[in-house]
């Protein structure tokens, strides 16, 4: 039987760093990752700064036939676009995604989907009402490695999982690296480590203890250290307890000390999934892992002496790795689905709720207009 290839026509909303990486990945031949049912084309690019910026982006990616727009409104109205990739700072996700959904356009929105759970709920409701697809761009969810790890957990090889630990931290001198204006530390752009990096540690805890564990909302405890020059959070540690199973999740994020201090994963692993029969360790960074190892517990009567070291399972990525989430969007559009089962809207909202609770526990609010549900 010949498989029909479905072509997805993308509109790129914003022309910053991640828009560029994502576009590059869209243009990687799907055959390089053994995909034959989906292909991608970029039909439009919008920059809110200027048409010249959209043109420079198109030139940089060799997209001479893409339509260029100097406003996000024009992109949302473009009839040759099936789905818009929203690649603006956190502060803008709610209003930019809302614009597209209200125009009847499907949306893949960068993480975090919004600033708070109330906004995320409104986006989900709007997508449903308008019959359009919406997904948060948590790309790691779609890695073959994530699927492989999930299959090991579901198969029972780890026994029952009681704890997941994940650390997504950079070790930088924040003052010199990001100053006060960069989106990572700027409150006016909804910056801060929890929303930017903590979401990935939470992703691993949720992937194992929530998604594979029966969608149970956890009890949330946390602590946060603020970055004095802007008041954004620089180190945030979250402890979750899932009531039914009693399983615990520890989701760390930070900007001052690194989960990978030498850049060679000597401090591995960044993620540990611990069960009664053994554990899986995954090397970081949490957002782009490429290796894991399965460590079975010693059997009754077995001794550690003379045992061979456990081998890593390497899963290299033929590009940056954002194409897998794009393929998922394509399959959902092709199949008329309004959301992905792998990154569901209710799970995105649940994670936003956790981050809301963490911020509330630590008196961390964004400017009122960013927290607002007006758009
Ligand atoms: N999945 C991943 O691995 C990553 C995800 N991200 C996420 O992507 C988003 C964007 O990050 P990144 O690309 O690094 O950010 P950049 O600052 O590089 O780009 C953001 C773009 O958004 C547009 N924009 C619109 N309004 C504003 C504004 N007020 N201030 C600044 N930019 C504005 C601009 O494009 P224009 O002028 O053309 O409209 C700008 O180039 C964030 O949500 C971040 O969390 C970031 C890095 C990695
Ligand atoms: O999503 C992200 O992943 C990579 C980081 O460099 C970036 O700050 C963050 O937004």
Coordinates of C-alpha atoms and ligand atoms in Angstrom, one line a residue:
X1 CA 0.0 0.0 0.0
X2 CA 1.4 3.4 -0.9
X3 CA 1.3 5.9 2.0
X4 CA 0.1 9.4 1.0
X5 CA 2.3 12.2 2.2
X6 CA 0.5 15.0 3.9
X7 CA 2.0 18.4 3.5
X8 CA 1.8 21.0 6.3
X9 CA 1.9 24.6 5.4
X10 CA 3.5 26.6 8.2
X11 CA 3.3 30.3 9.1
X12 CA 6.1 31.5 11.4
X13 CA 5.1 34.2 13.8
X14 CA 8.2 36.1 15.0
X15 CA 11.8 35.9 13.7
X16 CA 13.9 35.4 16.8
X17 CA 16.3 32.6 17.9
X18 CA 13.8 29.7 18.3
X19 CA 11.8 30.6 15.2
X20 CA 15.0 30.2 13.3
X21 CA 15.9 26.8 14.8
X22 CA 12.4 25.5 14.3
X23 CA 12.3 26.7 10.6
X24 CA 15.7 25.0 10.0
X25 CA 14.3 21.8 11.4
X26 CA 11.1 22.0 9.3
X27 CA 13.3 22.0 6.2
X28 CA 15.3 18.9 7.2
X29 CA 14.2 16.1 4.9
X30 CA 11.7 13.9 6.8
X31 CA 13.4 10.8 5.3
X32 CA 16.5 11.5 7.5
X33 CA 14.3 10.6 10.5
X34 CA 12.5 7.8 8.6
X35 CA 9.3 9.8 8.2
X36 CA 7.3 9.3 5.0
X37 CA 3.8 10.3 5.9
X38 CA 4.4 14.0 6.7
X39 CA 6.3 16.8 5.0
X40 CA 6.6 20.5 5.9
X41 CA 6.7 23.7 3.9
X42 CA 7.0 27.3 5.2
X43 CA 4.5 29.4 3.3
X44 CA 4.6 32.6 5.4
X45 CA 6.7 34.6 7.8
X46 CA 5.6 37.5 10.0
X47 CA 7.7 40.0 11.9
X48 CA 6.1 42.6 14.2
X49 CA 9.3 44.7 13.8
X50 CA 9.4 45.2 10.1
X51 CA 9.0 43.6 6.7
X52 CA 12.8 43.8 6.2
X53 CA 13.2 41.5 9.2
X54 CA 10.8 39.0 7.8
X55 CA 12.7 39.3 4.5
X56 CA 16.1 38.7 6.2
X57 CA 14.6 35.6 7.9
X58 CA 13.3 34.3 4.6
X59 CA 16.7 34.9 2.9
X60 CA 18.6 33.2 5.8
X61 CA 16.5 30.1 5.4
X62 CA 16.4 30.2 1.6
X63 CA 12.6 30.6 1.4
X64 CA 12.2 32.9 -1.6
X65 CA 8.5 32.0 -2.2
X66 CA 7.3 32.5 1.4
X67 CA 4.8 35.3 1.8
X68 CA 6.2 38.1 4.1
X69 CA 4.0 39.9 6.6
X70 CA 4.8 42.9 8.7
X71 CA 2.1 42.1 11.3
X72 CA 1.0 39.0 13.1
X73 CA -2.6 39.9 12.2
X74 CA -1.8 39.6 8.5
X75 CA -0.2 36.2 9.1
X76 CA -3.3 35.0 11.0
X77 CA -5.4 35.9 8.0
X78 CA -3.2 34.3 5.4
X79 CA -5.2 31.6 3.5
X80 CA -2.1 29.7 2.5
X81 CA -1.2 28.8 6.1
X82 CA -2.5 25.7 7.9
X83 CA -0.8 26.2 11.2
X84 CA 1.0 29.1 12.9
X85 CA 4.1 28.5 15.1
X86 CA 4.1 31.2 17.8
X87 CA 7.7 32.0 18.7
X88 CA 7.4 35.2 20.8
X89 CA 8.5 35.7 24.4
X90 CA 6.3 34.2 27.2
X91 CA 4.5 37.5 27.8
X92 CA 3.0 37.4 24.2
X93 CA 1.9 33.8 23.9
X94 CA -1.6 34.3 25.1
X95 CA -2.5 37.2 22.9
X96 CA -0.6 35.9 19.8
X97 CA -2.2 32.4 20.1
X98 CA -5.6 33.9 20.7
X99 CA -5.3 36.1 17.6
X100 CA -4.6 33.0 15.4
X101 CA -7.2 30.8 17.0
X102 CA -9.9 33.4 16.6
X103 CA -8.9 33.7 13.0
X104 CA -9.5 29.9 12.7
X105 CA -5.8 29.0 12.4
X106 CA -4.3 26.0 14.1
X107 CA -1.5 26.9 16.5
X108 CA 1.7 25.4 17.8
X109 CA 2.7 27.7 20.7
X110 CA 6.1 27.9 22.3
X111 CA 6.5 26.9 25.9
X112 CA 5.1 27.9 28.4
X113 CA 1.8 28.0 26.6
X114 CA 0.8 31.1 28.6
X115 CA 1.8 33.0 31.7
X116 CA -0.9 31.3 33.9
X117 CA -3.4 28.5 33.9
X118 CA -6.4 30.7 33.5
X119 CA -5.1 32.0 30.2
X120 CA -4.2 28.5 29.1
X121 CA -7.8 27.3 29.8
X122 CA -9.1 30.2 27.7
X123 CA -6.9 29.2 24.8
X124 CA -8.0 25.6 25.1
X125 CA -11.7 26.7 25.2
X126 CA -11.3 29.0 22.2
X127 CA -9.6 26.3 20.1
X128 CA -12.4 23.8 20.9
X129 CA -15.1 26.4 20.2
X130 CA -13.5 27.3 16.9
X131 CA -12.7 23.7 16.0
X132 CA -9.0 24.3 15.5
X133 CA -5.9 22.4 16.7
X134 CA -3.8 23.8 19.5
X135 CA -0.6 22.4 21.1
X136 CA 2.1 23.7 23.4
X137 CA 5.5 23.2 21.8
X138 CA 7.2 21.0 24.4
X139 CA 9.4 19.4 21.8
X140 CA 11.0 16.9 24.2
X141 CA 7.7 15.0 24.5
X142 CA 8.0 13.8 20.9
X143 CA 11.6 12.5 21.0
X144 CA 11.9 8.8 20.2
X145 CA 14.0 8.7 23.4
X146 CA 11.1 9.9 25.4
X147 CA 8.8 7.3 23.8
X148 CA 11.4 4.5 24.5
X149 CA 11.7 5.5 28.1
X150 CA 7.9 5.7 28.5
X151 CA 7.6 2.2 27.0
X152 CA 10.2 0.8 29.5
X153 CA 8.2 2.4 32.4
X154 CA 4.8 1.1 31.1
X155 CA 6.2 -2.4 30.6
X156 CA 6.8 -2.7 34.3
X157 CA 10.6 -3.2 34.0
X158 CA 11.2 -0.7 36.7
X159 CA 8.5 -2.1 39.0
X160 CA 6.5 0.6 40.5
X161 CA 8.0 4.0 40.1
X162 CA 8.2 6.0 43.4
X163 CA 10.4 8.9 42.5
X164 CA 11.4 11.1 39.5
X165 CA 14.1 13.7 39.8
X166 CA 14.9 16.2 37.1
X167 CA 17.3 19.1 37.0
X168 CA 17.4 21.7 34.2
X169 CA 19.9 24.3 35.2
X170 CA 22.4 26.6 33.5
X171 CA 25.4 27.8 35.5
X172 CA 26.1 31.4 34.5
X173 CA 26.9 34.8 36.0
X174 CA 23.4 36.1 35.4
X175 CA 24.4 39.8 35.6
X176 CA 26.9 39.6 32.8
X177 CA 25.1 36.9 30.7
X178 CA 21.5 38.2 30.7
X179 CA 21.6 41.6 32.5
X180 CA 18.2 43.0 33.1
X181 CA 16.6 43.2 29.7
X182 CA 17.0 39.6 28.3
X183 CA 13.7 37.7 28.1
X184 CA 15.0 35.1 30.5
X185 CA 15.2 37.6 33.4
X186 CA 12.8 40.4 32.2
X187 CA 9.5 40.5 34.1
X188 CA 7.8 42.5 31.3
X189 CA 8.5 39.5 29.0
X190 CA 7.4 37.0 31.8
X191 CA 10.9 35.9 32.3
X192 CA 12.3 33.7 35.0
X193 CA 13.8 30.2 35.4
X194 CA 10.6 28.4 36.3
X195 CA 8.6 29.3 33.2
X196 CA 11.7 29.0 31.0
X197 CA 13.6 26.0 32.2
X198 CA 11.7 24.6 35.2
X199 CA 9.0 23.6 32.7
X200 CA 11.3 20.9 31.3
X201 CA 12.1 19.4 34.7
X202 CA 8.3 19.4 35.4
X203 CA 7.8 17.8 32.0
X204 CA 9.8 14.8 33.0
X205 CA 8.0 14.4 36.3
X206 CA 4.7 14.8 34.6
X207 CA 5.6 12.5 31.6
X208 CA 6.2 9.6 34.1
X209 CA 4.1 10.3 37.1
X210 CA 1.1 12.2 35.6
X211 CA 0.7 11.1 32.0
X212 CA 1.7 7.5 32.5
X213 CA 0.4 7.5 36.1
X214 CA -3.3 8.3 35.5
X215 CA -3.6 12.1 35.2
X216 CA -3.6 12.8 38.9
X217 CA -2.9 16.3 40.0
X218 CA -0.2 16.5 42.7
X219 CA 0.3 18.3 45.9
X220 CA 2.9 21.1 45.3
X221 CA 5.7 22.4 47.6
X222 CA 8.4 24.8 46.5
X223 CA 11.0 27.3 47.2
X224 CA 12.5 30.1 45.0
X225 CA 15.4 32.5 45.1
X226 CA 15.0 35.8 43.2
X227 CA 17.4 37.6 41.0
X228 CA 17.6 41.0 42.8
X229 CA 18.1 43.3 39.7
X230 CA 14.7 42.3 38.2
X231 CA 12.8 40.2 40.8
X232 CA 12.6 37.3 38.4
X233 CA 13.3 33.8 39.8
X234 CA 16.9 32.5 39.4
X235 CA 16.7 29.2 41.3
X236 CA 13.4 27.3 41.8
X237 CA 12.9 23.9 43.3
X238 CA 9.6 22.1 43.2
X239 CA 8.6 19.0 45.2
X240 CA 5.5 17.2 44.0
X241 CA 3.5 14.4 45.7
X242 CA 1.0 12.3 43.7
X243 CA -1.6 11.4 46.3
X244 CA -2.8 8.0 45.0
X245 CA 0.5 6.4 44.4
X246 CA 2.5 8.4 46.9
X247 CA 5.1 8.9 44.2
X248 CA 7.3 12.0 44.4
X249 CA 8.7 14.3 41.8
X250 CA 11.6 16.7 42.3
X251 CA 11.8 19.3 39.6
X252 CA 14.8 21.6 39.9
X253 CA 15.7 24.6 37.8
X254 CA 18.4 27.3 38.1
X255 CA 20.6 29.8 36.4
X256 CA 23.6 30.1 38.8
X257 CA 24.7 26.4 39.0
X258 CA 24.6 24.0 36.2
X259 CA 23.1 20.5 35.9
X260 CA 26.1 19.9 33.5
X261 CA 29.0 22.0 34.8
X262 CA 31.7 20.8 32.4
X263 CA 29.4 20.6 29.3
X264 CA 30.3 16.9 28.9
X265 CA 27.6 15.4 31.1
X266 CA 30.2 14.3 33.6
X267 CA 27.7 15.1 36.3
X268 CA 25.1 12.9 34.7
X269 CA 22.3 12.1 34.9
X270 CA 19.9 15.1 34.7
X271 CA 16.9 12.8 35.1
X272 CA 16.4 9.7 37.3
X273 CA 13.3 7.6 37.2
X274 CA 13.4 5.3 40.2
X275 CA 11.3 2.2 40.6
X276 CA 11.3 -0.9 42.8
X277 CA 13.0 -3.0 40.2
X278 CA 15.6 -0.5 39.0
X279 CA 16.0 2.9 37.5
X280 CA 16.4 4.8 34.2
X281 CA 19.0 7.6 34.1
X282 CA 18.8 10.1 31.3
X283 CA 21.6 12.5 30.5
X284 CA 20.8 16.1 30.1
X285 CA 19.9 18.7 29.0
X286 CA 16.3 17.9 30.0
X287 CA 15.0 19.6 26.9
X288 CA 17.3 17.6 24.5
X289 CA 18.4 14.3 25.9
X290 CA 20.3 11.9 23.6
X291 CA 21.3 9.0 25.9
X292 CA 19.8 7.0 28.7
X293 CA 20.7 3.8 30.6
X294 CA 18.5 1.2 32.3
X295 CA 19.9 0.0 35.6
X296 CA 18.2 -3.1 36.9
X297 CA 18.2 -3.7 40.7
X298 CA 20.5 -6.5 41.8
X299 CA 18.6 -9.8 41.7
X300 CA 18.3 -11.9 44.8
X301 CA 21.6 -13.7 45.3
X302 CA 23.4 -11.6 42.7
X303 CA 26.5 -9.5 43.8
X304 CA 27.8 -6.3 42.3
X305 CA 31.4 -7.7 42.1
X306 CA 32.4 -8.6 38.6
X307 CA 29.3 -7.1 37.0
X308 CA 29.8 -5.4 33.6
X309 CA 29.2 -1.6 33.6
X310 CA 25.8 -0.7 32.1
X311 CA 25.9 0.5 28.5
X312 CA 24.3 3.7 27.5
X313 CA 21.6 3.7 24.9
X314 CA 22.5 6.5 22.5
X315 CA 19.8 8.2 20.5
X316 CA 21.4 10.9 18.3
X317 CA 19.2 13.5 16.8
X318 CA 19.4 14.2 13.0
X319 CA 19.0 18.0 13.4
X320 CA 18.0 20.1 16.4
X321 CA 15.0 17.8 17.2
X322 CA 12.0 20.1 16.8
X323 CA 10.8 18.3 13.7
X324 CA 9.2 15.5 15.7
X325 CA 6.7 17.9 17.4
X326 CA 6.1 19.4 13.9
X327 CA 5.3 15.9 12.5
X328 CA 2.9 15.4 15.4
X329 CA 1.1 18.6 14.5
X330 CA 0.9 17.4 10.9
X331 CA -0.6 14.1 11.8
X332 CA -3.2 15.7 14.0
X333 CA -4.1 18.2 11.3
X334 CA -4.3 15.3 8.7
X335 CA -6.5 13.3 11.0
X336 CA -8.8 16.2 12.0
X337 CA -7.7 16.1 15.7
X338 CA -8.0 19.3 17.7
X339 CA -5.2 18.3 20.2
X340 CA -2.4 15.8 20.6
X341 CA -2.7 12.9 22.9
X342 CA 1.0 13.1 23.7
X343 CA 0.9 16.8 24.7
X344 CA -2.7 17.2 25.7
X345 CA -4.2 20.6 26.6
X346 CA -5.4 19.4 29.9
X347 CA -1.8 18.4 30.8
X348 CA -0.4 21.8 29.6
X349 CA -3.0 23.4 31.9
X350 CA -2.1 21.1 34.8
X351 CA 1.5 22.1 34.5
X352 CA 0.6 25.8 34.3
X353 CA -1.5 25.2 37.5
X354 CA 1.6 23.8 39.2
X355 CA 3.7 26.8 38.1
X356 CA 0.9 29.1 39.3
X357 CA 1.0 27.4 42.7
X358 CA 4.8 27.7 42.9
X359 CA 4.7 31.4 42.1
X360 CA 1.9 32.0 44.6
X361 CA 3.9 30.1 47.3
X362 CA 6.8 32.4 46.6
X363 CA 5.0 35.7 46.1
X364 CA 6.1 35.9 42.5
X365 CA 3.7 37.8 40.2
X366 CA 4.1 39.2 36.8
X367 CA 2.8 42.7 35.9
X368 CA -1.0 42.8 36.0
X369 CA -1.4 43.1 32.2
X370 CA 0.6 39.9 31.7
X371 CA -1.4 37.9 34.3
X372 CA -4.7 39.3 32.9
X373 CA -7.1 37.3 30.8
X374 CA -7.8 40.3 28.6
X375 CA -6.0 40.2 25.3
Ligands
LIG1 N1 11.8 25.0 22.5 C1 13.0 25.5 22.8 O1 14.0 24.8 22.8 C2 13.1 26.9 23.0 C3 12.0 27.7 23.2 N2 12.1 29.0 23.5 C4 10.9 29.7 23.7 O2 10.7 30.5 22.5 C5 10.1 31.8 22.8 C6 11.0 32.8 22.1 O3 12.3 32.7 22.5 P1 13.6 33.2 21.6 O4 13.3 32.9 20.2 O5 14.8 32.8 22.3 O6 13.4 34.8 21.8 P2 14.0 36.0 20.9 O7 14.1 37.1 21.8 O8 15.2 35.5 20.2 O9 12.8 36.2 19.8 C7 11.5 36.6 20.2 C8 10.9 37.2 18.9 O10 9.6 37.6 19.3 C9 9.2 38.7 18.6 N3 8.6 39.7 19.6 C10 7.4 40.2 19.6 N4 7.2 41.1 20.6 C11 8.4 41.1 21.3 C12 8.8 41.9 22.4 N5 8.0 42.7 23.0 N6 10.1 41.7 22.8 C13 10.9 40.8 22.2 N7 10.5 40.1 21.1 C14 9.3 40.2 20.6 C15 10.4 39.3 17.9 O11 10.2 38.9 16.5 P3 9.6 39.9 15.4 O12 10.2 41.2 15.8 O13 10.0 39.4 14.2 O14 8.1 40.0 15.6 C16 11.5 38.5 18.5 O15 12.5 38.3 17.5 C17 10.1 31.8 24.3 O16 8.7 31.5 24.7 C18 11.0 30.7 24.8 O17 10.6 30.1 26.0 C19 13.3 29.6 23.4 C20 14.5 28.9 23.2 C21 14.5 27.5 23.0
LIG2 O1 13.3 26.3 25.9 C1 14.4 26.6 26.1 O2 15.4 25.7 25.9 C2 16.7 26.1 25.6 C3 17.1 27.3 26.5 O3 18.4 27.8 26.0 C4 16.1 28.4 26.4 O4 16.4 29.4 27.3 C5 14.8 27.9 26.7 O5 13.8 28.9 26.4

